[in-house]
mmCIF file of C-alpha atoms and ligand atoms in Angstrom:
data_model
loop_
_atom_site.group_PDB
_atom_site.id
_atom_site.type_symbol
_atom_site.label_atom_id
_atom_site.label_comp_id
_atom_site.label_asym_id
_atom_site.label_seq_id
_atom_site.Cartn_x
_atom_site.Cartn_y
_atom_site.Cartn_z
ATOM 1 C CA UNK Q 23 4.792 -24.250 -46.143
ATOM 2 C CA UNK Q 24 6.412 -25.998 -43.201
ATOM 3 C CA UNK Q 25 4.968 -24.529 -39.747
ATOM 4 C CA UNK Q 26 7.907 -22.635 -37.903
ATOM 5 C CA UNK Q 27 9.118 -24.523 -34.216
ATOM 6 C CA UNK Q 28 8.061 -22.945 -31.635
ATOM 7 C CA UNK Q 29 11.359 -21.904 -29.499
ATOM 8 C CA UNK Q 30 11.583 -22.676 -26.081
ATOM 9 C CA UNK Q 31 12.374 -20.975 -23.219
ATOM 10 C CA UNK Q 32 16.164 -22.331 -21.630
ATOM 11 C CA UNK Q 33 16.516 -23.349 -17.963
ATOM 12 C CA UNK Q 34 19.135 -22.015 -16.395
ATOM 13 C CA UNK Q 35 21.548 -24.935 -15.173
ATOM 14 C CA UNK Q 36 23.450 -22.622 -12.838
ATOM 15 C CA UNK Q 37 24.031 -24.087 -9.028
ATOM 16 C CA UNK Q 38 21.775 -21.002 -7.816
ATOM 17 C CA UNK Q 39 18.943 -22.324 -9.969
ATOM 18 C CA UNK Q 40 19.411 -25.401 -8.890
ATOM 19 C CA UNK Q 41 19.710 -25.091 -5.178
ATOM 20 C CA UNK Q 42 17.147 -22.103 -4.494
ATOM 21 C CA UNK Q 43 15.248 -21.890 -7.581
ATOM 22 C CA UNK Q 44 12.480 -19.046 -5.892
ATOM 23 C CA UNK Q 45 15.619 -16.556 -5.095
ATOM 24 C CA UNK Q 46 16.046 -13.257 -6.788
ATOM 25 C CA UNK Q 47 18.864 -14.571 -9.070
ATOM 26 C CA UNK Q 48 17.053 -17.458 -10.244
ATOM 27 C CA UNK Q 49 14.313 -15.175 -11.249
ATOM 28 C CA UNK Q 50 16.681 -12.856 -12.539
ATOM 29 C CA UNK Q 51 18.218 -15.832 -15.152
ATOM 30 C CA UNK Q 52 14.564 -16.939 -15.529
ATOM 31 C CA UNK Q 53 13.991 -13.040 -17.103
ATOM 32 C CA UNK Q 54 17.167 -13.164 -19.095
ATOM 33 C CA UNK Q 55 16.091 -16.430 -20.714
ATOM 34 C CA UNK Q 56 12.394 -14.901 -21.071
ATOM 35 C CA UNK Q 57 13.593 -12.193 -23.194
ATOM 36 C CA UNK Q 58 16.263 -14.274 -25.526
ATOM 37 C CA UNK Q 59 13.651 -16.864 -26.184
ATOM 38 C CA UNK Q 60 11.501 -13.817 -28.476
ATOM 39 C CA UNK Q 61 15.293 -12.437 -30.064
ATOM 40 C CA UNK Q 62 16.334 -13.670 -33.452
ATOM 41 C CA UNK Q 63 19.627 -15.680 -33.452
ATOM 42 C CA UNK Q 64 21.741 -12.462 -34.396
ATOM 43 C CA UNK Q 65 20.431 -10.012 -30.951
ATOM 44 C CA UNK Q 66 20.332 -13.064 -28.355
ATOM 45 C CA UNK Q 67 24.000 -13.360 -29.783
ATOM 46 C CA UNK Q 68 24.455 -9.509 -29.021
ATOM 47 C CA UNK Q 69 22.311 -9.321 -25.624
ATOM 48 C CA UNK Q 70 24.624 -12.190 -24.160
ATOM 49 C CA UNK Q 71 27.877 -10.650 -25.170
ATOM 50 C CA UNK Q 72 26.677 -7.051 -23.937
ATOM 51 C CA UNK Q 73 25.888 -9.244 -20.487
ATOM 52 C CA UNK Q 74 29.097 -10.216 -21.143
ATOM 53 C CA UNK Q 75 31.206 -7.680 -20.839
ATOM 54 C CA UNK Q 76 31.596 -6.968 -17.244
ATOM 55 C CA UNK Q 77 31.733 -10.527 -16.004
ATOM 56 C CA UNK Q 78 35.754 -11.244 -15.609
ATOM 57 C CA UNK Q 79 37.185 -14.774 -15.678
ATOM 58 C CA UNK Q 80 34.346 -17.522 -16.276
ATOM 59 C CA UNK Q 81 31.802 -15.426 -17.197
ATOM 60 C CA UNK Q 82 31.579 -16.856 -20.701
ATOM 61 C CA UNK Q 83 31.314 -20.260 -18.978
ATOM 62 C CA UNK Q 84 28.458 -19.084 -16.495
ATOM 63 C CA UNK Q 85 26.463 -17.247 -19.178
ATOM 64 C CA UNK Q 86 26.675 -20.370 -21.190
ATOM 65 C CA UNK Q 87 24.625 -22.032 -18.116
ATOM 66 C CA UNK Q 88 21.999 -19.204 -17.478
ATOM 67 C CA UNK Q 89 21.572 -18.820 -21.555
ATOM 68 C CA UNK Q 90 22.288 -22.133 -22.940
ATOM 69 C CA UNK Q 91 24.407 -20.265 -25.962
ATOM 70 C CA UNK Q 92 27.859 -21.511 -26.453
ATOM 71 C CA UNK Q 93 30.904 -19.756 -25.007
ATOM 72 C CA UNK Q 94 32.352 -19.345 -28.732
ATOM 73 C CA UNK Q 95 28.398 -17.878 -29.609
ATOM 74 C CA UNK Q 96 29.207 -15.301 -26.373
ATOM 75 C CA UNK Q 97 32.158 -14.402 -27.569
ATOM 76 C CA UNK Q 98 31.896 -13.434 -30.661
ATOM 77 C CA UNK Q 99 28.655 -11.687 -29.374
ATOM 78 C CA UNK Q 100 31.103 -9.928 -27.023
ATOM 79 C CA UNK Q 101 33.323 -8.684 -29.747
ATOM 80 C CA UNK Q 102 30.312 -7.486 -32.118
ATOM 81 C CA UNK Q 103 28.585 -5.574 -29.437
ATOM 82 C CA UNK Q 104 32.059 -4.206 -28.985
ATOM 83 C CA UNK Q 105 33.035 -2.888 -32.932
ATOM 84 C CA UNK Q 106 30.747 -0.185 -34.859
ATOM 85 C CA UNK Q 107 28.668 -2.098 -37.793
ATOM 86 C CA UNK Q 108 28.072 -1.122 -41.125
ATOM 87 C CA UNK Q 109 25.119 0.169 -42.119
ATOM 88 C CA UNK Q 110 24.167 -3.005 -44.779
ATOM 89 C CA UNK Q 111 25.647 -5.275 -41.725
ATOM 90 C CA UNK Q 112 22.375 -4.031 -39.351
ATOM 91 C CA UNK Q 113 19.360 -5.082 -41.071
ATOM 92 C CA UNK Q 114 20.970 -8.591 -41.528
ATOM 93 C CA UNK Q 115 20.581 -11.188 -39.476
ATOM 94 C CA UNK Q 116 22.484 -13.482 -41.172
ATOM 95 C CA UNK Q 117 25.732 -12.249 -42.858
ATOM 96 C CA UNK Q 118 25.474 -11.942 -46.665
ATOM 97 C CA UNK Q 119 25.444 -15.469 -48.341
ATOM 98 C CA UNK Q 120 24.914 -17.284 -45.450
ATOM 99 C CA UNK Q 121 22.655 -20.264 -45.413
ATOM 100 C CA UNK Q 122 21.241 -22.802 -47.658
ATOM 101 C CA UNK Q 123 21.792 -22.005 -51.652
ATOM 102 C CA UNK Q 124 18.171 -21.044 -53.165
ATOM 103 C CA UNK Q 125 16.671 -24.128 -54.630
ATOM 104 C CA UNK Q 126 16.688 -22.581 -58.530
ATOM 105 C CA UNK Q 127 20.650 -22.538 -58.052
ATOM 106 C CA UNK Q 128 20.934 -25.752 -56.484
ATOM 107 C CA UNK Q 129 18.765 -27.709 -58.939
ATOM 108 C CA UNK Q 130 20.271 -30.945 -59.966
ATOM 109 C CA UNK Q 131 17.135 -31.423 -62.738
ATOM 110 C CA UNK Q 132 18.201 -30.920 -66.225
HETATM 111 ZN ZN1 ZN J 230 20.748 -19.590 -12.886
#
């Protein structure tokens, strides 16, 4: 079985990180990217778009520099912290049929 990658933790690329990288908001991005670095794919999505939703213009763009997700990744974190889930849709990560085919289906071997 193939060992797992290890994920690691984003630096923030924001000019405040850069320029004063001991002040409270640095620390403050450091936390953010602390706690996405142990989410699976599907709540650091959700986390970033719930940090989302109060930042106006350019917030997508400057929570794509703290977190390192894309602004379409935000976004559509945005929107799915913002519409009520089905039931079958929560204990997914992935949505239903997403990902590689299993290998018995995908056998080329006759
Ligand atoms: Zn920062």
């Amino acid at each position: 079985m193939k060992a797992k990658k290890k994920q690691s933790i984003h630096k923030c690329t924001c000019a405040t990180c850069r320029h004063h990288p001991k002040s409270a908001v640095a620390k403050e991005h450091s936390a953010i990217n602390r706690v996405l670095a142990v989410l699976h794919e599907k709540g650091r999505r959700r986390v970033v778009g719930l940090l989302a939703l109060p930042w106006g213009r350019g917030g997508l763009t400057q929570l794509s520099k703290i977190t390192g997700l894309s602004r379409p990744t935000i976004r559509r974190g945005r929107d799915e912290v913002q519409k009520v889930e089905r039931a079958t849709e929560r204990v997914r990560v992935r949505r239903a049929g997403a990902g590689r085919p299993l290998t018995e289906k995908n056998s080329r071997v006759c």
